[in-house]
Coordinates of C-alpha atoms and ligand atoms in Angstrom, one line a residue:
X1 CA -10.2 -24.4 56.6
X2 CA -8.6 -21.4 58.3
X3 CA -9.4 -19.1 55.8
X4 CA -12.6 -18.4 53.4
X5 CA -13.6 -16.1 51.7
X6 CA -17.9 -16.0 50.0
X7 CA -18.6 -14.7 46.7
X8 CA -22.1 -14.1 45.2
X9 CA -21.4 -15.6 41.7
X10 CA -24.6 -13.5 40.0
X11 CA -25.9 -10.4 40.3
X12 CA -26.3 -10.1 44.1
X13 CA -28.6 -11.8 45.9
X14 CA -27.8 -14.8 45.9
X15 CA -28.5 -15.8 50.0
X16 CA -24.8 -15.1 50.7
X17 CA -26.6 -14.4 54.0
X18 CA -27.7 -17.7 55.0
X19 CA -24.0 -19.4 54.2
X20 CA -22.5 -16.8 55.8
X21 CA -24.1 -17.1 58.7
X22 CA -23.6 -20.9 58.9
X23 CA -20.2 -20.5 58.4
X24 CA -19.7 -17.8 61.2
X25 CA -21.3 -19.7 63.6
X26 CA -17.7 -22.2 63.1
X27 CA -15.5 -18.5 62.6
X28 CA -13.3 -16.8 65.1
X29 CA -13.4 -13.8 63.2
X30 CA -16.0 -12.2 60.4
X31 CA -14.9 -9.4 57.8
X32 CA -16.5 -7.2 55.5
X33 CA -14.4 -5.8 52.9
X34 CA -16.1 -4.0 50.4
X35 CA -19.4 -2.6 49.5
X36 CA -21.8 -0.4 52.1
X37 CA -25.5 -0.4 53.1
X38 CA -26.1 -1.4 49.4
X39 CA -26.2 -4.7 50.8
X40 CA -29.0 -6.4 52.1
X41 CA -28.3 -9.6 54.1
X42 CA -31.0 -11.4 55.2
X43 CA -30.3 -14.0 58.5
X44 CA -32.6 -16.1 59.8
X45 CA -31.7 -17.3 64.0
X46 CA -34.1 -19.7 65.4
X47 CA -37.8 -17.5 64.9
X48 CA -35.8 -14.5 64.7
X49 CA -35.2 -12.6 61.3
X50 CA -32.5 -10.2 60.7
X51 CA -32.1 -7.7 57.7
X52 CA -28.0 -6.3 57.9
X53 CA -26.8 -4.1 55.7
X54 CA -24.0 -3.4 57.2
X55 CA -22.9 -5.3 60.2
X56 CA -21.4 -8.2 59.5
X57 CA -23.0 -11.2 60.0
X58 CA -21.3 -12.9 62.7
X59 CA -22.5 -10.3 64.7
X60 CA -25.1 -12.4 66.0
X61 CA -22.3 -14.7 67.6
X62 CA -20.9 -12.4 70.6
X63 CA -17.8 -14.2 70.8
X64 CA -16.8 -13.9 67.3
X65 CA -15.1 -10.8 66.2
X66 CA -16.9 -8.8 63.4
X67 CA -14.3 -6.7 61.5
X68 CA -15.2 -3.7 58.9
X69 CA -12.6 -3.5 56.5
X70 CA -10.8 -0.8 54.7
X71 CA -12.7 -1.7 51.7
X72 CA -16.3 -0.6 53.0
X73 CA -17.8 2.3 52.5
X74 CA -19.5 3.4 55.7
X75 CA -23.0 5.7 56.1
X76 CA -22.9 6.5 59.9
X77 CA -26.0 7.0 60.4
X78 CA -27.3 3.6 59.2
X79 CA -24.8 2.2 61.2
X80 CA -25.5 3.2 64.3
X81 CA -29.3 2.7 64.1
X82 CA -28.6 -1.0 62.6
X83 CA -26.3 -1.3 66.1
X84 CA -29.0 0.4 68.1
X85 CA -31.4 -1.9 66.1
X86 CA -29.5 -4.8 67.3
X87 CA -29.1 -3.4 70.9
X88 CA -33.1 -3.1 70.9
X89 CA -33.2 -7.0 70.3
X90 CA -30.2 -7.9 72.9
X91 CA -27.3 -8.1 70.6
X92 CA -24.5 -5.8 72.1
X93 CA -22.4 -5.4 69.3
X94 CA -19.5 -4.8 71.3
X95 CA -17.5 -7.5 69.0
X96 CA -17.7 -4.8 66.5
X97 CA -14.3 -3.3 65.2
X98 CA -14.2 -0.6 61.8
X99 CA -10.8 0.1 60.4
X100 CA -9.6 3.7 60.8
X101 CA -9.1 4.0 56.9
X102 CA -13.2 3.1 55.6
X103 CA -14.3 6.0 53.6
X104 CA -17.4 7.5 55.2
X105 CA -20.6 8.2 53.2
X106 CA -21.6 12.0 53.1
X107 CA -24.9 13.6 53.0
X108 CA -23.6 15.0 49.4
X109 CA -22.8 11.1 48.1
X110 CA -26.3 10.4 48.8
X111 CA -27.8 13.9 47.2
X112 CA -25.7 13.1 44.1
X113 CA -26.1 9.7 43.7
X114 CA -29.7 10.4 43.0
X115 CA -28.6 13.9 40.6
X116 CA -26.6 12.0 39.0
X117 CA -28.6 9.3 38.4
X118 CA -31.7 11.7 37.2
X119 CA -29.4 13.1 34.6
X120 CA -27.7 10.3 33.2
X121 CA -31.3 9.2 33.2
X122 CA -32.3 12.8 31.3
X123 CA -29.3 13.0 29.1
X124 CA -29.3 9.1 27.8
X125 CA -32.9 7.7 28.9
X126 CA -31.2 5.2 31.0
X127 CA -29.0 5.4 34.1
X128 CA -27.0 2.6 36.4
X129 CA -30.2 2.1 38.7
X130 CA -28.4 2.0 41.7
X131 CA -29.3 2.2 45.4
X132 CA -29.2 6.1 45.7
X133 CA -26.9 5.1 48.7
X134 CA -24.2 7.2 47.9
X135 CA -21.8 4.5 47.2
X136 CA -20.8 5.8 43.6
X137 CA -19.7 8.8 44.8
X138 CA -18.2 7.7 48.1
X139 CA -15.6 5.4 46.4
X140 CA -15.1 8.1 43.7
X141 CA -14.3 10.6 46.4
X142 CA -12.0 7.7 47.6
X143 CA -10.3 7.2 44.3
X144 CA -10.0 10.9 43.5
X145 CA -8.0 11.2 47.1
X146 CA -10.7 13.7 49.0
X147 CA -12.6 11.1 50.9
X148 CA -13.3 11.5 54.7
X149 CA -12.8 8.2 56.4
X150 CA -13.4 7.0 60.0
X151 CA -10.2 7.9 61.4
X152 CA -11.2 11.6 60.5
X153 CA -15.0 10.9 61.6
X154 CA -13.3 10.0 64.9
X155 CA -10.8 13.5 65.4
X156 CA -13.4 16.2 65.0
X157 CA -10.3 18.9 64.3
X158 CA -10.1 16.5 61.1
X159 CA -13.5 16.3 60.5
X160 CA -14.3 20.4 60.5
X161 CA -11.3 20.8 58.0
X162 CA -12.2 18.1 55.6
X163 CA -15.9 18.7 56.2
X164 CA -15.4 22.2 55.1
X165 CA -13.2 21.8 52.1
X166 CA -15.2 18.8 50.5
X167 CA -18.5 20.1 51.1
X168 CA -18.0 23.3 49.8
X169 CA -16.8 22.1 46.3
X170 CA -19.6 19.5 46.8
X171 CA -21.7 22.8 47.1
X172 CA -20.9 24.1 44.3
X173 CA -21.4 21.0 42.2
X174 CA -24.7 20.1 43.5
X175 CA -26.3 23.9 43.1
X176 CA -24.3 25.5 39.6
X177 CA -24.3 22.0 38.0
X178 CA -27.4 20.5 39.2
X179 CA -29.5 23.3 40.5
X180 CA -29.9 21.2 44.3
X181 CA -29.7 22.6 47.3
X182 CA -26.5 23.3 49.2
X183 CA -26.1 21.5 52.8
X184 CA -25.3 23.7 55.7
X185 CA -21.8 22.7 56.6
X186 CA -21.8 23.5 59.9
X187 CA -24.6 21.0 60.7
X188 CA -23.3 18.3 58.6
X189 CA -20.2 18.9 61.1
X190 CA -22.9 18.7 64.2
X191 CA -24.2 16.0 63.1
X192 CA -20.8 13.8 61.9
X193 CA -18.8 14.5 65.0
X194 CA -21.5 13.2 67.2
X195 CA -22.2 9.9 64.5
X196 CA -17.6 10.0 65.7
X197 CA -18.3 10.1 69.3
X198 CA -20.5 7.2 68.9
X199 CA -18.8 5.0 66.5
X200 CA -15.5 5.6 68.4
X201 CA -14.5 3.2 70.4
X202 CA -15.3 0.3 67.2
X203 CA -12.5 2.4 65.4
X204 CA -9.5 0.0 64.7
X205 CA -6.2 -1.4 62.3
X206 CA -8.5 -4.2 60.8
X207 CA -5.4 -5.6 58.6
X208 CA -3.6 -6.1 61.7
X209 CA -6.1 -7.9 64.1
X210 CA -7.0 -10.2 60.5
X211 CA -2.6 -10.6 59.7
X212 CA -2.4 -11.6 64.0
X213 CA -5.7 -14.3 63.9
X214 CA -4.4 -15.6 60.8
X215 CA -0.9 -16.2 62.7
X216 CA -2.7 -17.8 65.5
X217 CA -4.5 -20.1 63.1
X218 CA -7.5 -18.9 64.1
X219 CA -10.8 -19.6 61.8
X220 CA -11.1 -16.7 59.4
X221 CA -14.8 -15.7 57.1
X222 CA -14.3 -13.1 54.1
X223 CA -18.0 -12.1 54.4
X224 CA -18.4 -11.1 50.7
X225 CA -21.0 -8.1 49.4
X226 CA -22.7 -7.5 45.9
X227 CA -21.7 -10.2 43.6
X228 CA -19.3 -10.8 40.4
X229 CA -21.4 -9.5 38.2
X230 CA -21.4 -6.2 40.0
X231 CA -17.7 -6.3 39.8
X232 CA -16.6 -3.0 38.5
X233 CA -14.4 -4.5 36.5
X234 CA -15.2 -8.2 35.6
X235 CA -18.9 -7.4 36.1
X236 CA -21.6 -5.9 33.8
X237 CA -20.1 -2.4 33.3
X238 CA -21.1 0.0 33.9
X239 CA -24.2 -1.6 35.3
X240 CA -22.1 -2.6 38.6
X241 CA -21.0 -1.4 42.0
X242 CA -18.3 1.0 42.7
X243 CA -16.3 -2.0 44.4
X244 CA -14.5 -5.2 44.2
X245 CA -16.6 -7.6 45.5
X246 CA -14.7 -10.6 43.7
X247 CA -12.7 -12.7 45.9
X248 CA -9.4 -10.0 45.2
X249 CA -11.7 -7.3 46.8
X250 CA -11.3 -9.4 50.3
X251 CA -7.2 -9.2 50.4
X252 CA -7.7 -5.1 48.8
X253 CA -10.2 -4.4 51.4
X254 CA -9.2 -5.8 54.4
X255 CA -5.6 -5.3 53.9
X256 CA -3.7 -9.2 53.9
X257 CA -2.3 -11.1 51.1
X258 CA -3.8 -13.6 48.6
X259 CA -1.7 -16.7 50.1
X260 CA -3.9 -16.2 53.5
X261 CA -6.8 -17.3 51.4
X262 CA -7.7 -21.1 51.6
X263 CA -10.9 -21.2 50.4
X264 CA -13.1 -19.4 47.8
X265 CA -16.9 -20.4 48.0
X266 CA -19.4 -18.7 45.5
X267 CA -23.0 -18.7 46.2
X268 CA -25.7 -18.7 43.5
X269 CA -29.6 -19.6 43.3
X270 CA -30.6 -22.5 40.8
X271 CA -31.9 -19.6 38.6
X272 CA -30.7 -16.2 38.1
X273 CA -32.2 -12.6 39.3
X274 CA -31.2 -9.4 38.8
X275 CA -32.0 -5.7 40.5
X276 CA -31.2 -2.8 38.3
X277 CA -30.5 -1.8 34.5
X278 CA -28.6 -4.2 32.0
X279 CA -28.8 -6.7 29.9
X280 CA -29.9 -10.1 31.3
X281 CA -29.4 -13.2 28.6
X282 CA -31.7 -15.6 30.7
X283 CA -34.3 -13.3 32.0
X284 CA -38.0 -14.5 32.0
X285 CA -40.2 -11.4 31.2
X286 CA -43.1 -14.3 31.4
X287 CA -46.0 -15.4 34.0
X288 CA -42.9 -17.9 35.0
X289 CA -40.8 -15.4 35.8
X290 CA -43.6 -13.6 37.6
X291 CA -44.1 -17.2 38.9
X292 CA -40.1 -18.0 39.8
X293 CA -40.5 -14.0 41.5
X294 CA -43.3 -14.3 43.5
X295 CA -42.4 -18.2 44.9
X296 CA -38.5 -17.0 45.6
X297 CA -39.2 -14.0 47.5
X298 CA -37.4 -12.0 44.6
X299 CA -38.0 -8.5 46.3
X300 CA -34.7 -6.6 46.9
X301 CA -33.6 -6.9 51.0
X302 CA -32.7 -3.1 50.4
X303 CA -34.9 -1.3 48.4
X304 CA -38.1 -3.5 47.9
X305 CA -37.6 -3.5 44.2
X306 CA -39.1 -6.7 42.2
X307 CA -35.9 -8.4 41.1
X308 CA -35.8 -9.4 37.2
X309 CA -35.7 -13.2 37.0
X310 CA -34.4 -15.8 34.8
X311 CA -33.0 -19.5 34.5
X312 CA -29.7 -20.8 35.9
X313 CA -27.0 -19.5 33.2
X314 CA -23.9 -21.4 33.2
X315 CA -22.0 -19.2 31.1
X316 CA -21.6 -16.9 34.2
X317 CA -21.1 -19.3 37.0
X318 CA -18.3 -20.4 34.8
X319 CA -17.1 -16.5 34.6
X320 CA -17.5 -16.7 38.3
X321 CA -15.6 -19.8 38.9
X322 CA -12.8 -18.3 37.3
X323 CA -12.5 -14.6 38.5
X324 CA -12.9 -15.8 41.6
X325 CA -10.7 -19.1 41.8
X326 CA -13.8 -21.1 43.4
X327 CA -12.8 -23.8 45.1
X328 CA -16.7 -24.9 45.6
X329 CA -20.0 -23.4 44.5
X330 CA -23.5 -23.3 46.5
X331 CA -26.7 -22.9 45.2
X332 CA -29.9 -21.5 47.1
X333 CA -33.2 -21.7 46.4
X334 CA -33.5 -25.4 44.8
X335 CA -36.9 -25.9 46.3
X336 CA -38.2 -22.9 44.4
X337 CA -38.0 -24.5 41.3
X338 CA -39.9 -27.5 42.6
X339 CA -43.0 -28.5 40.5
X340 CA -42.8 -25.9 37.7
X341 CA -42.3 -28.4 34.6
X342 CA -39.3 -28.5 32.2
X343 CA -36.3 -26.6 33.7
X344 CA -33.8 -24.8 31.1
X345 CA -30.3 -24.2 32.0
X346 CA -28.1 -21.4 29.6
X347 CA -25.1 -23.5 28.7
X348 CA -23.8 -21.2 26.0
X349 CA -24.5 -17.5 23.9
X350 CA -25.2 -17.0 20.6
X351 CA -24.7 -14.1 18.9
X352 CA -26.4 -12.5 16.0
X353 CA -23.9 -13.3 13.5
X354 CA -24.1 -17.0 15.2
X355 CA -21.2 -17.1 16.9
X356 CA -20.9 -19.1 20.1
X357 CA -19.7 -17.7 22.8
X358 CA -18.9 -20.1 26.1
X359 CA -17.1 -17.1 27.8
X360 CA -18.5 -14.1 29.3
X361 CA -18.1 -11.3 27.0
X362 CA -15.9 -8.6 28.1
X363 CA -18.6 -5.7 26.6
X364 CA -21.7 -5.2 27.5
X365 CA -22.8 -4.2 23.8
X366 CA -21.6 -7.9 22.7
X367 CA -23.6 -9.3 26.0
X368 CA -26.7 -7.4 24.9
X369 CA -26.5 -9.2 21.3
X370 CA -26.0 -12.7 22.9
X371 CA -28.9 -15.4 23.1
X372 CA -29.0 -18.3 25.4
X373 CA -28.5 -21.2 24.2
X374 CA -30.4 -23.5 26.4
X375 CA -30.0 -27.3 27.4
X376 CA -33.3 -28.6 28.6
X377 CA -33.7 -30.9 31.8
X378 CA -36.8 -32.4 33.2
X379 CA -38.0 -30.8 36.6
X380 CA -38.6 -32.2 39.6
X381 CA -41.5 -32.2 42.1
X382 CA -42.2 -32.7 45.7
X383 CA -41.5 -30.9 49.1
X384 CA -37.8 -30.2 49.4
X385 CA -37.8 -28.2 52.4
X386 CA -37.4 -31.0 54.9
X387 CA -34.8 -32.6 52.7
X388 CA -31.3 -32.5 54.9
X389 CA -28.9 -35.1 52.5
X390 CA -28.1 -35.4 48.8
X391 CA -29.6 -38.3 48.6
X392 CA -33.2 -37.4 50.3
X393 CA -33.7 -35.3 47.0
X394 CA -35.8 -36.3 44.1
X395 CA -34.0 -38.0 41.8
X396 CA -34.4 -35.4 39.3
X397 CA -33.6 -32.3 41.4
X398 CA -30.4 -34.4 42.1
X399 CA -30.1 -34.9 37.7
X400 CA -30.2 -31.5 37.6
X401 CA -27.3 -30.9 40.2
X402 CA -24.8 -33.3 38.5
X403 CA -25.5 -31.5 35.0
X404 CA -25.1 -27.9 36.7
X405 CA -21.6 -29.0 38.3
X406 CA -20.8 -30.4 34.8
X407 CA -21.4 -27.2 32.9
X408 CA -19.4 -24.6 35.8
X409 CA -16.8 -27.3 35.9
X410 CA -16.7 -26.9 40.3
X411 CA -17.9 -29.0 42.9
X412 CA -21.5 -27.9 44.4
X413 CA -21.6 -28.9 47.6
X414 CA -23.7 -26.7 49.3
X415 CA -27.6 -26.8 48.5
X416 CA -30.3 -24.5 49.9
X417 CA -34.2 -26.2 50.4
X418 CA -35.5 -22.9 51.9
X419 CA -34.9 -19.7 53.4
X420 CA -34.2 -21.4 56.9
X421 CA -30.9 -21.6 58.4
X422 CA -30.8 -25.2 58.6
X423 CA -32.4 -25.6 55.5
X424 CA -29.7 -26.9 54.0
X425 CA -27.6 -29.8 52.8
X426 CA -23.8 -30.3 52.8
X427 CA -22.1 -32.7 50.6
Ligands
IMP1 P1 -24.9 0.9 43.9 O1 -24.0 -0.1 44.4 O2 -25.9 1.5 44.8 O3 -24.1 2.0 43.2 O4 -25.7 0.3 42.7 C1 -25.1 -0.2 41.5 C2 -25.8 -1.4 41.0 O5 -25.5 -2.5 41.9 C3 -27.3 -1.4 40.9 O6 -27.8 -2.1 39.8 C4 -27.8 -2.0 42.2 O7 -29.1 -2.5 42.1 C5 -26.7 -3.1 42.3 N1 -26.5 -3.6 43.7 C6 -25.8 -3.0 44.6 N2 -25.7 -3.7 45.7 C7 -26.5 -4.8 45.5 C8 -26.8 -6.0 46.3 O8 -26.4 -6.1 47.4 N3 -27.6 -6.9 45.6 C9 -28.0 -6.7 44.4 N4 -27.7 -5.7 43.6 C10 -26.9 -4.7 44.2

């Protein structure tokens, strides 16, 4: 394949990661094209274990090229201590490029991601639960045409001007309708133009370097962030990003065209978690989703949060499957499930009225009235983690497979049987 783009088909969290990573390790060239340090990838090399937020992941391979796209939103500061992170433990980074047009987080995205939050939380007694990264903000910035992006981070007579007009209206905003504190502009200057002087020389046309590999056939990884689910539009809104992260959001945030796409491949876990607000149709509030939690690790890569956990739903891989034009599915995390008794799979929702629903609902006041309707399947035991073909799985975990690819309607032919990076079987 020349071309591929990975999906999280959930809520996030999926060990996009660990697929990636495998798959770089074949790429000529990795891109990130939307999302920021809300992201948490976690990649295991060899003993070594590496939390990214916002390098790709290739970045581990020196020879492959690691391209930010348009389509990220960029905190400086986090970048260049993940870099100098990656320095610390001899990876150079210099295979780095950032295109000239990402939108740069601000101090104020951050201070008003978390005002904002507070009030909505105030005002309403619930709010989006998001990362307090700034990301919100940043992309509305973006949208509303006042954002500050890396080519300006990179020309400090750009920087002063657009420092000084947005952060005083930013100002204003944070102390008359918030009651924060102001920043001092002048040190948020300081401090940006020296995060420019360092990040300079990654700076870059990212859609051009992607157009010319694709032209030269080269081998091509759409490294995806967030998950379908966090869609802002075909995810839970407005429990969601700011972003695309559907398979679109790589052509959108990197700049090329949908026909350069050969392959779509959406990761899940063979049950579902969630981080954040928002209704959840699966979730476990039980001691076997404290159970499912505890066993999978289910502690958020960015912000240590216990995820919310639930079983596999199949309503939403099938959601996924379609927004995304999967050409194959993989699913992490099968030898969690080993040896916990009957397993239940979602296939359907029923609503209050009893209505069944075998699409995603399009509101999230219809999702919130919607009950799984579960299939049952008997669960499997034994030791999965040194299982490295189809048919070295239990018979049963293998049952359960064949009925999972039945219900999303796409192939699943990548399994996960633990957190290593070849811990894994390909079909
Ligand atoms: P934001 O992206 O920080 O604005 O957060 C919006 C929602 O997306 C919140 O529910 C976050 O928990 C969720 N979210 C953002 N990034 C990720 C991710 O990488 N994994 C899982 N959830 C995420």
């Amino acid at each position: 394949m020349a071309s591929s783009i990975i999906v999280g088909t959930q809520w996030g969290d999926e060990g996009k990661g660990k697929v990636i990573d495998i798959m770089a390790a074949k790429a000529d060239i990795v891109v990130r094209s939307s999302g920021g340090n809300n992201a948490g990838h976690t990649v295991v090399h060899g003993d070594e274990v590496y939390k990214l937020h916002l390098l790709p992941s290739g970045i581990l391979y020196p020879e492959t090229e690691c391209l930010i796209g348009s389509g990220v939103v960029i905190d400086p500061k986090v970048l260049i201590e993940e870099i100098d992170e990656m320095n610390k433990r001899g990876v150079a980074c210099d295979n780095l490029r950032i295109d000239a047009r990402a939108d740069i987080i601000m101090p104020w995205h951050r201070e008003l991601d978390k005002l904002e939050e507070a009030f909505k939380a105030k005002q309403t007694g619930t709010n989006v639960g998001t990362t307090g990264r700034g990301i919100g903000p940043c992309y509305t910035d973006k949208a509303e045409r006042v954002g500050i992006r890396m080519y300006d981070l990179v020309h400090p007579e750009c920087l002063k001007k657009l420092v000084k007009n947005t952060g005083e209206l930013k100002n204003l905003v944070i102390e008359k309708v918030y009651g924060g504190k102001a920043f001092d502009l002048d040190e948020v200057y300081e401090e940006y133009k020296a995060y420019g002087e360092r990040l300079a020389k990654y700076v870059a046309d990212v859609s051009v370097i992607t157009f010319d590999a694709y032209k030269a056939g080269k081998q091509i990884l759409f490294e995806g962030a967030q998950a379908t689910l966090l869609d802002i539009d075909f995810g839970t809104y407005p429990y969601v990003t700011s972003s695309h992260p559907i398979a679109g959001g790589a052509c959108v945030g990197t700049g090329i065209g949908p026909k350069m796409i050969d392959e779509v491949i959406g990761v899940g876990k063979s049950y579902t978690t969630r981080v954040g607000n928002g209704p959840f149709p699966t979730e476990l509030n039980d001691e076997l989703g404290e159970l499912i939690r505890n066993r999978g690790g289910e502690f958020g890569t960015t912000t240590g949060r216990p995820r919310r956990t639930g079983w596999f739903d199949a309503v939403i891989m099938r959601h996924a499957v379609r927004v995304n034009g999967l050409t194959a599915i993989a699913i992490n995390k099968f030898d969690t499930l080993s040896g916990i008794g009957t397993l239940k799979v979602c296939t359907a929702y029923e609503k209050s009225d009893g209505t069944i629903l075998k699409d995603f609902p399009v509101i999230l006041e219809e999702l919130a009235d919607c009950k799984p309707v579960y299939e049952e399947i008997e669960g499997y035991d034994g030791d999965l983690s040194q299982c490295r073909t189809f048919d070295e799985l239990p018979e049963k975990c293998r049952a359960y497979i064949a009925r999972l690819e039945e219900l999303c309607g796409c192939p699943i032919t990548i399994l996960g049987v633990g957190p290593g990076r070849d811990q894994v079987i390909f079909r």
